[in-house]
Amino acid sequence: MSFNREELEAHCDEIVNERAILNRIVVLCEGGKPLKPSATAPSITEFAQTTQDSAFYYRAVPSWWRTTGKLEPYFYPCGTQTNVISAYFYLKEKHQASHPKESYLNHNRLFALLDIDLQKTRISGEYPFKNVEDIYQNLYRNGKVNATSKDHSIWVTGLLHKEAYFLIPELHDLLSNHQPKAVFDNFPVALTRLYQKIVQSMTEHTDIYKNFPKAKKRIQHHQLLYNSQSVNDFQKSWLDGFTNSKATTTEKNALIYALLTIAKSKPIWEDIKLPIETADHKNYRDELCLKIGREFYAKQPRESEHHLPSFFNMLSTIN
């Protein structure tokens, strides 16, 4: 949901005035809607802990973080990608203009985490990188977080959407064995079928055609797919490789990660439904993504090369 300027500034003012952020890292992320203060409204931190995308990131805070002796980071949803960028610079400017007693924010501990998406969003404030694609190309190398991660306070996801992190191949067992809280038969999420739906749906999105040359640069490390001349060529190469009976698990996983890097997984994720018409499908997906954060990402070791654990590892170095 997009915030207008007035809503965004009011939202940011709530963050600055939230005593809970004192001595904490603050990460702005996408999602949520304007919080309307009232006598019964939750605090902005309570609101963030139950709102996608921030609720997922809260659950993904690594278990090893507790050994650092540092307070856990707080995540605050600020609407769209553009909203998050605007909020980041508004908070930077507001903190610097404020008397210390008027702000609980440490601007050296302020970060933003954005979905990379396909559009080339400009960064209008004073920042070393002028658009999100430049951030991506500096932050990632060969699909992994680069050693330059310490230079970034605005991060972008290495996969196209946050939802892609719910569909990586390492989650196969967790998703296959997930039992909804509601009374349903065990309902596995079949990743192989979803990957094929993602690649087949690429022709439904005009922006992938428009941005295909740029998107391809993100998968230069996968030479076969990088050599694709068109979206249709990519689809064929991907399906041929994925359905090849001689392909190894490592080769198939490389195909999956390349796919999730440039193809839209969010619509496919949002189409996951329980096999009963009256079910609360969104609640099921929300329950599932929180479980993924808690039982997979939070349990990754500090040296994990997965993108989100790498982000937390970088945050843990901030004084």
mmCIF file of C-alpha atoms in Angstrom:
data_model
loop_
_atom_site.group_PDB
_atom_site.id
_atom_site.type_symbol
_atom_site.label_atom_id
_atom_site.label_comp_id
_atom_site.label_asym_id
_atom_site.label_seq_id
_atom_site.Cartn_x
_atom_site.Cartn_y
_atom_site.Cartn_z
ATOM 1 C CA MET A 1 0.000 0.000 0.000
ATOM 2 C CA SER A 2 1.271 3.483 -0.843
ATOM 3 C CA PHE A 3 1.455 6.255 1.761
ATOM 4 C CA ASN A 4 0.876 9.847 0.723
ATOM 5 C CA ARG A 5 3.478 12.360 1.941
ATOM 6 C CA GLU A 6 1.461 13.514 4.950
ATOM 7 C CA GLU A 7 0.764 9.936 6.048
ATOM 8 C CA LEU A 8 4.406 8.951 5.582
ATOM 9 C CA GLU A 9 5.745 11.838 7.637
ATOM 10 C CA ALA A 10 3.259 11.162 10.431
ATOM 11 C CA HIS A 11 4.257 7.480 10.334
ATOM 12 C CA CYS A 12 7.947 8.385 10.539
ATOM 13 C CA ASP A 13 7.301 10.779 13.416
ATOM 14 C CA GLU A 14 5.763 7.868 15.328
ATOM 15 C CA ILE A 15 8.979 5.880 14.773
ATOM 16 C CA VAL A 16 11.271 8.723 15.929
ATOM 17 C CA ASN A 17 9.187 9.220 19.072
ATOM 18 C CA GLU A 18 9.062 5.496 19.925
ATOM 19 C CA ARG A 19 11.196 5.022 23.032
ATOM 20 C CA ALA A 20 11.579 1.317 22.189
ATOM 21 C CA ILE A 21 14.076 2.152 19.410
ATOM 22 C CA LEU A 22 16.583 3.650 21.847
ATOM 23 C CA ASN A 23 19.966 1.933 21.263
ATOM 24 C CA ARG A 24 18.460 -0.326 18.613
ATOM 25 C CA ILE A 25 19.056 -0.773 14.910
ATOM 26 C CA VAL A 26 15.979 0.357 12.956
ATOM 27 C CA VAL A 27 15.202 -1.233 9.587
ATOM 28 C CA LEU A 28 12.542 0.252 7.311
ATOM 29 C CA CYS A 29 10.857 -2.243 4.992
ATOM 30 C CA GLU A 30 7.944 -2.512 2.603
ATOM 31 C CA GLY A 31 4.349 -3.388 3.475
ATOM 32 C CA GLY A 32 1.796 -2.124 5.926
ATOM 33 C CA LYS A 33 -0.545 0.833 5.825
ATOM 34 C CA PRO A 34 -0.706 4.181 7.648
ATOM 35 C CA LEU A 35 -1.250 3.667 11.367
ATOM 36 C CA LYS A 36 -4.052 5.876 12.617
ATOM 37 C CA PRO A 37 -3.311 6.860 16.248
ATOM 38 C CA SER A 38 -6.197 6.450 18.666
ATOM 39 C CA ALA A 39 -6.797 5.570 22.297
ATOM 40 C CA THR A 40 -7.063 1.883 21.399
ATOM 41 C CA ALA A 41 -4.457 1.737 18.625
ATOM 42 C CA PRO A 42 -1.333 -0.360 19.219
ATOM 43 C CA SER A 43 2.061 1.295 19.422
ATOM 44 C CA ILE A 44 3.886 1.499 16.122
ATOM 45 C CA THR A 45 6.228 -1.277 17.299
ATOM 46 C CA GLU A 46 3.333 -3.595 18.233
ATOM 47 C CA PHE A 47 1.768 -2.770 14.860
ATOM 48 C CA ALA A 48 5.001 -3.620 13.035
ATOM 49 C CA GLN A 49 5.382 -6.974 14.781
ATOM 50 C CA THR A 50 2.074 -8.173 13.357
ATOM 51 C CA THR A 51 2.253 -6.582 9.888
ATOM 52 C CA GLN A 52 3.734 -8.109 6.750
ATOM 53 C CA ASP A 53 6.612 -7.668 5.712
ATOM 54 C CA SER A 54 8.055 -6.604 9.060
ATOM 55 C CA ALA A 55 6.483 -9.533 10.952
ATOM 56 C CA PHE A 56 8.436 -11.969 8.789
ATOM 57 C CA TYR A 57 11.722 -10.137 9.330
ATOM 58 C CA TYR A 58 11.150 -10.104 13.094
ATOM 59 C CA ARG A 59 10.794 -13.897 13.029
ATOM 60 C CA ALA A 60 13.938 -14.224 10.893
ATOM 61 C CA VAL A 61 16.235 -12.527 13.434
ATOM 62 C CA PRO A 62 18.920 -15.198 13.973
ATOM 63 C CA SER A 63 19.033 -17.187 17.186
ATOM 64 C CA TRP A 64 22.787 -16.459 17.383
ATOM 65 C CA TRP A 65 21.978 -12.733 17.714
ATOM 66 C CA ARG A 66 21.321 -13.286 21.414
ATOM 67 C CA THR A 67 24.974 -14.228 21.880
ATOM 68 C CA THR A 68 26.076 -10.781 20.691
ATOM 69 C CA GLY A 69 24.622 -9.024 23.740
ATOM 70 C CA LYS A 70 22.968 -6.486 21.425
ATOM 71 C CA LEU A 71 19.320 -5.501 21.336
ATOM 72 C CA GLU A 72 17.495 -7.093 18.411
ATOM 73 C CA PRO A 73 16.776 -4.818 15.436
ATOM 74 C CA TYR A 74 13.292 -3.399 15.023
ATOM 75 C CA PHE A 75 11.538 -3.423 11.654
ATOM 76 C CA TYR A 76 8.958 -0.859 10.549
ATOM 77 C CA PRO A 77 6.825 -1.206 7.398
ATOM 78 C CA CYS A 78 6.549 2.000 5.359
ATOM 79 C CA GLY A 79 4.474 1.109 2.289
ATOM 80 C CA THR A 80 5.899 0.819 -1.214
ATOM 81 C CA GLN A 81 9.534 0.679 -2.318
ATOM 82 C CA THR A 82 9.439 4.404 -3.090
ATOM 83 C CA ASN A 83 7.806 5.126 0.284
ATOM 84 C CA VAL A 84 10.575 3.279 2.114
ATOM 85 C CA ILE A 85 13.268 5.289 0.342
ATOM 86 C CA SER A 86 11.436 8.540 1.167
ATOM 87 C CA ALA A 87 11.013 7.464 4.795
ATOM 88 C CA TYR A 88 14.715 6.646 5.078
ATOM 89 C CA PHE A 89 15.778 10.139 4.004
ATOM 90 C CA TYR A 90 13.012 11.866 5.976
ATOM 91 C CA LEU A 91 14.160 10.119 9.157
ATOM 92 C CA LYS A 92 17.803 10.917 8.438
ATOM 93 C CA GLU A 93 16.989 14.604 7.955
ATOM 94 C CA LYS A 94 14.561 14.781 10.881
ATOM 95 C CA HIS A 95 17.005 13.187 13.298
ATOM 96 C CA GLN A 96 19.807 15.517 12.268
ATOM 97 C CA ALA A 97 17.515 18.520 12.674
ATOM 98 C CA SER A 98 16.151 17.385 16.041
ATOM 99 C CA HIS A 99 17.455 18.103 19.470
ATOM 100 C CA PRO A 100 18.760 14.783 20.878
ATOM 101 C CA LYS A 101 15.985 14.684 23.466
ATOM 102 C CA GLU A 102 13.386 14.862 20.692
ATOM 103 C CA SER A 103 14.541 11.718 18.913
ATOM 104 C CA TYR A 104 15.273 8.182 20.075
ATOM 105 C CA LEU A 105 16.800 7.347 16.693
ATOM 106 C CA ASN A 106 20.506 6.833 16.125
ATOM 107 C CA HIS A 107 20.883 7.734 12.454
ATOM 108 C CA ASN A 108 23.987 5.534 12.201
ATOM 109 C CA ARG A 109 21.741 2.582 13.026
ATOM 110 C CA LEU A 110 19.078 3.343 10.420
ATOM 111 C CA PHE A 111 18.713 0.915 7.496
ATOM 112 C CA ALA A 112 16.232 0.105 4.751
ATOM 113 C CA LEU A 113 15.458 -3.238 3.089
ATOM 114 C CA LEU A 114 13.693 -3.176 -0.289
ATOM 115 C CA ASP A 115 12.477 -5.719 -2.814
ATOM 116 C CA ILE A 116 14.668 -5.255 -5.891
ATOM 117 C CA ASP A 117 11.745 -5.675 -8.351
ATOM 118 C CA LEU A 118 12.282 -4.834 -12.044
ATOM 119 C CA GLN A 119 11.872 -1.062 -12.273
ATOM 120 C CA LYS A 120 14.901 1.222 -12.025
ATOM 121 C CA THR A 121 13.860 3.291 -9.010
ATOM 122 C CA ARG A 122 15.944 6.414 -8.474
ATOM 123 C CA ILE A 123 17.335 7.391 -5.087
ATOM 124 C CA SER A 124 16.792 11.115 -4.854
ATOM 125 C CA GLY A 125 18.542 11.780 -1.548
ATOM 126 C CA GLU A 126 22.267 12.089 -0.833
ATOM 127 C CA TYR A 127 23.544 8.527 -1.142
ATOM 128 C CA PRO A 128 26.527 6.827 -2.861
ATOM 129 C CA PHE A 129 24.220 4.939 -5.254
ATOM 130 C CA LYS A 130 21.736 6.731 -7.474
ATOM 131 C CA ASN A 131 19.226 3.910 -8.073
ATOM 132 C CA VAL A 132 18.314 0.530 -6.623
ATOM 133 C CA GLU A 133 19.857 -1.367 -9.546
ATOM 134 C CA ASP A 134 23.262 0.189 -8.788
ATOM 135 C CA ILE A 135 22.844 -0.980 -5.195
ATOM 136 C CA TYR A 136 22.047 -4.481 -6.406
ATOM 137 C CA GLN A 137 25.046 -4.701 -8.726
ATOM 138 C CA ASN A 138 27.408 -3.563 -5.953
ATOM 139 C CA LEU A 139 25.802 -5.594 -3.171
ATOM 140 C CA TYR A 140 25.648 -8.979 -4.921
ATOM 141 C CA ARG A 141 28.169 -10.987 -6.895
ATOM 142 C CA ASN A 142 27.479 -14.405 -8.428
ATOM 143 C CA GLY A 143 24.162 -14.486 -6.589
ATOM 144 C CA LYS A 144 25.802 -14.047 -3.162
ATOM 145 C CA VAL A 145 26.181 -11.031 -0.874
ATOM 146 C CA ASN A 146 29.415 -9.248 -1.719
ATOM 147 C CA ALA A 147 32.106 -8.106 0.715
ATOM 148 C CA THR A 148 30.883 -4.539 0.028
ATOM 149 C CA SER A 149 27.755 -5.167 2.160
ATOM 150 C CA LYS A 150 29.189 -2.993 4.944
ATOM 151 C CA ASP A 151 28.990 -0.013 2.575
ATOM 152 C CA HIS A 152 25.198 -0.195 2.299
ATOM 153 C CA SER A 153 22.542 1.152 4.638
ATOM 154 C CA ILE A 154 19.889 0.735 1.927
ATOM 155 C CA TRP A 155 19.755 -2.956 1.014
ATOM 156 C CA VAL A 156 17.842 -4.632 -1.782
ATOM 157 C CA THR A 157 16.841 -8.278 -1.907
ATOM 158 C CA GLY A 158 18.931 -10.585 -4.063
ATOM 159 C CA LEU A 159 15.771 -12.341 -5.236
ATOM 160 C CA LEU A 160 13.087 -10.372 -7.060
ATOM 161 C CA HIS A 161 10.508 -10.375 -4.260
ATOM 162 C CA LYS A 162 10.504 -11.088 -0.541
ATOM 163 C CA GLU A 163 8.075 -13.912 -1.339
ATOM 164 C CA ALA A 164 10.817 -15.665 -3.328
ATOM 165 C CA TYR A 165 12.544 -16.329 0.000
ATOM 166 C CA PHE A 166 9.560 -18.494 0.959
ATOM 167 C CA LEU A 167 10.116 -20.742 -2.069
ATOM 168 C CA ILE A 168 13.837 -21.528 -2.120
ATOM 169 C CA PRO A 169 14.686 -25.228 -2.595
ATOM 170 C CA GLU A 170 16.090 -25.624 0.944
ATOM 171 C CA LEU A 171 12.522 -25.170 2.248
ATOM 172 C CA HIS A 172 11.223 -28.305 0.522
ATOM 173 C CA ASP A 173 10.927 -30.412 3.697
ATOM 174 C CA LEU A 174 9.481 -27.609 5.823
ATOM 175 C CA LEU A 175 6.821 -26.763 3.244
ATOM 176 C CA SER A 176 5.998 -30.395 2.497
ATOM 177 C CA ASN A 177 5.463 -31.199 6.179
ATOM 178 C CA HIS A 178 3.674 -28.023 7.266
ATOM 179 C CA GLN A 179 0.431 -28.726 9.102
ATOM 180 C CA PRO A 180 -2.008 -25.790 9.247
ATOM 181 C CA LYS A 181 -3.375 -24.892 12.659
ATOM 182 C CA ALA A 182 -6.867 -25.315 11.272
ATOM 183 C CA VAL A 183 -8.333 -28.803 10.925
ATOM 184 C CA PHE A 184 -7.203 -29.806 7.448
ATOM 185 C CA ASP A 185 -5.496 -32.832 6.054
ATOM 186 C CA ASN A 186 -1.775 -32.298 5.685
ATOM 187 C CA PHE A 187 -1.418 -29.891 2.759
ATOM 188 C CA PRO A 188 2.040 -29.828 1.202
ATOM 189 C CA VAL A 189 3.238 -26.894 -0.859
ATOM 190 C CA ALA A 190 4.710 -28.589 -3.955
ATOM 191 C CA LEU A 191 7.709 -26.462 -4.873
ATOM 192 C CA THR A 192 8.465 -28.214 -8.169
ATOM 193 C CA ARG A 193 4.994 -27.372 -9.439
ATOM 194 C CA LEU A 194 5.299 -23.773 -8.247
ATOM 195 C CA TYR A 195 8.624 -23.249 -10.014
ATOM 196 C CA GLN A 196 7.081 -24.387 -13.269
ATOM 197 C CA LYS A 197 4.143 -22.032 -12.729
ATOM 198 C CA ILE A 198 6.533 -19.144 -12.090
ATOM 199 C CA VAL A 199 8.498 -19.724 -15.290
ATOM 200 C CA GLN A 200 5.349 -20.275 -17.358
ATOM 201 C CA SER A 201 3.746 -17.081 -15.989
ATOM 202 C CA MET A 202 6.641 -14.902 -17.175
ATOM 203 C CA THR A 203 4.846 -14.258 -20.469
ATOM 204 C CA GLU A 204 1.941 -12.705 -18.531
ATOM 205 C CA HIS A 205 4.040 -9.776 -17.261
ATOM 206 C CA THR A 206 4.893 -7.030 -19.746
ATOM 207 C CA ASP A 207 7.516 -5.489 -17.473
ATOM 208 C CA ILE A 208 9.734 -8.573 -17.712
ATOM 209 C CA TYR A 209 9.845 -8.113 -21.498
ATOM 210 C CA LYS A 210 10.671 -4.428 -21.101
ATOM 211 C CA ASN A 211 13.353 -5.026 -18.477
ATOM 212 C CA PHE A 212 14.704 -8.386 -19.613
ATOM 213 C CA PRO A 213 18.199 -7.118 -20.632
ATOM 214 C CA LYS A 214 18.606 -5.459 -17.216
ATOM 215 C CA ALA A 215 17.197 -8.468 -15.361
ATOM 216 C CA LYS A 216 19.590 -10.762 -17.199
ATOM 217 C CA LYS A 217 22.579 -8.892 -15.772
ATOM 218 C CA ARG A 218 21.573 -10.211 -12.354
ATOM 219 C CA ILE A 219 22.178 -13.808 -13.462
ATOM 220 C CA GLN A 220 25.478 -13.426 -15.307
ATOM 221 C CA HIS A 221 26.868 -16.211 -13.123
ATOM 222 C CA HIS A 222 24.418 -18.683 -14.731
ATOM 223 C CA GLN A 223 25.884 -18.706 -18.218
ATOM 224 C CA LEU A 224 23.195 -20.885 -19.859
ATOM 225 C CA LEU A 225 20.284 -18.675 -18.810
ATOM 226 C CA TYR A 226 22.256 -15.441 -19.186
ATOM 227 C CA ASN A 227 22.758 -16.296 -22.866
ATOM 228 C CA SER A 228 18.985 -16.363 -23.443
ATOM 229 C CA GLN A 229 18.023 -13.865 -26.140
ATOM 230 C CA SER A 230 14.421 -13.363 -25.009
ATOM 231 C CA VAL A 231 11.938 -14.229 -22.273
ATOM 232 C CA ASN A 232 10.653 -17.128 -24.369
ATOM 233 C CA ASP A 233 14.197 -18.357 -24.914
ATOM 234 C CA PHE A 234 14.802 -18.159 -21.150
ATOM 235 C CA GLN A 235 11.649 -20.169 -20.467
ATOM 236 C CA LYS A 236 12.660 -22.915 -22.872
ATOM 237 C CA SER A 237 16.235 -23.124 -21.564
ATOM 238 C CA TRP A 238 15.014 -23.188 -17.984
ATOM 239 C CA LEU A 239 12.380 -25.890 -18.542
ATOM 240 C CA ASP A 240 14.758 -28.015 -20.613
ATOM 241 C CA GLY A 241 17.355 -27.866 -17.853
ATOM 242 C CA PHE A 242 14.938 -28.385 -14.980
ATOM 243 C CA THR A 243 13.176 -31.395 -16.517
ATOM 244 C CA ASN A 244 16.414 -33.041 -17.660
ATOM 245 C CA SER A 245 16.590 -36.398 -15.869
ATOM 246 C CA LYS A 246 20.391 -36.167 -15.807
ATOM 247 C CA ALA A 247 20.482 -32.775 -14.054
ATOM 248 C CA THR A 248 21.994 -32.908 -10.565
ATOM 249 C CA THR A 249 20.400 -31.355 -7.498
ATOM 250 C CA THR A 250 23.079 -28.643 -7.560
ATOM 251 C CA GLU A 251 22.302 -27.828 -11.187
ATOM 252 C CA LYS A 252 18.563 -27.704 -10.523
ATOM 253 C CA ASN A 253 19.031 -25.473 -7.481
ATOM 254 C CA ALA A 254 21.111 -23.068 -9.579
ATOM 255 C CA LEU A 255 18.256 -22.917 -12.089
ATOM 256 C CA ILE A 256 15.760 -22.250 -9.288
ATOM 257 C CA TYR A 257 17.764 -19.396 -7.799
ATOM 258 C CA ALA A 258 18.258 -17.810 -11.223
ATOM 259 C CA LEU A 259 14.511 -18.043 -11.811
ATOM 260 C CA LEU A 260 13.633 -16.491 -8.444
ATOM 261 C CA THR A 261 16.118 -13.696 -9.166
ATOM 262 C CA ILE A 262 14.340 -12.362 -12.266
ATOM 263 C CA ALA A 263 10.814 -13.901 -12.383
ATOM 264 C CA LYS A 264 7.796 -12.896 -10.323
ATOM 265 C CA SER A 265 7.112 -15.291 -7.477
ATOM 266 C CA LYS A 266 4.780 -13.015 -5.505
ATOM 267 C CA PRO A 267 1.626 -13.725 -7.617
ATOM 268 C CA ILE A 268 2.314 -17.466 -7.411
ATOM 269 C CA TRP A 269 2.812 -17.297 -3.644
ATOM 270 C CA GLU A 270 -0.423 -15.340 -3.251
ATOM 271 C CA ASP A 271 -2.253 -18.021 -5.241
ATOM 272 C CA ILE A 272 -1.385 -20.747 -2.705
ATOM 273 C CA LYS A 273 -4.693 -21.841 -1.205
ATOM 274 C CA LEU A 274 -5.888 -24.547 1.114
ATOM 275 C CA PRO A 275 -8.055 -27.224 -0.545
ATOM 276 C CA ILE A 276 -11.296 -25.964 0.941
ATOM 277 C CA GLU A 277 -13.310 -23.059 -0.396
ATOM 278 C CA THR A 278 -14.183 -21.433 2.929
ATOM 279 C CA ALA A 279 -10.624 -21.449 4.284
ATOM 280 C CA ASP A 280 -8.786 -18.260 5.207
ATOM 281 C CA HIS A 281 -6.087 -18.632 2.580
ATOM 282 C CA LYS A 282 -4.247 -15.421 3.425
ATOM 283 C CA ASN A 283 -4.049 -16.368 7.087
ATOM 284 C CA TYR A 284 -2.607 -19.727 6.044
ATOM 285 C CA ARG A 285 0.088 -18.053 3.940
ATOM 286 C CA ASP A 286 0.880 -15.574 6.719
ATOM 287 C CA GLU A 287 1.182 -18.444 9.196
ATOM 288 C CA LEU A 288 3.443 -20.284 6.788
ATOM 289 C CA CYS A 289 5.776 -17.346 6.099
ATOM 290 C CA LEU A 290 6.210 -16.683 9.829
ATOM 291 C CA LYS A 291 7.076 -20.344 10.317
ATOM 292 C CA ILE A 292 9.676 -20.053 7.544
ATOM 293 C CA GLY A 293 11.217 -17.049 9.282
ATOM 294 C CA ARG A 294 11.233 -18.731 12.683
ATOM 295 C CA GLU A 295 12.210 -22.289 11.730
ATOM 296 C CA PHE A 296 14.531 -21.740 8.782
ATOM 297 C CA TYR A 297 16.076 -18.273 8.536
ATOM 298 C CA ALA A 298 16.411 -17.696 12.290
ATOM 299 C CA LYS A 299 18.223 -21.035 12.602
ATOM 300 C CA GLN A 300 20.837 -20.322 9.951
ATOM 301 C CA PRO A 301 24.421 -20.066 11.212
ATOM 302 C CA ARG A 302 26.166 -16.739 11.290
ATOM 303 C CA GLU A 303 28.363 -17.676 8.310
ATOM 304 C CA SER A 304 25.357 -18.656 6.139
ATOM 305 C CA GLU A 305 25.534 -17.364 2.559
ATOM 306 C CA HIS A 306 21.764 -16.964 2.322
ATOM 307 C CA HIS A 307 20.888 -13.333 1.663
ATOM 308 C CA LEU A 308 18.805 -12.620 4.763
ATOM 309 C CA PRO A 309 21.244 -14.193 7.264
ATOM 310 C CA SER A 310 24.010 -12.219 5.514
ATOM 311 C CA PHE A 311 22.003 -9.038 6.125
ATOM 312 C CA PHE A 312 21.693 -9.822 9.828
ATOM 313 C CA ASN A 313 25.378 -10.693 10.014
ATOM 314 C CA MET A 314 26.216 -7.259 8.622
ATOM 315 C CA LEU A 315 23.818 -5.572 11.073
ATOM 316 C CA SER A 316 25.506 -7.346 13.976
ATOM 317 C CA THR A 317 28.743 -5.470 13.202
ATOM 318 C CA ILE A 318 27.108 -2.051 13.711
ATOM 319 C CA ASN A 319 28.137 -0.287 16.906
#
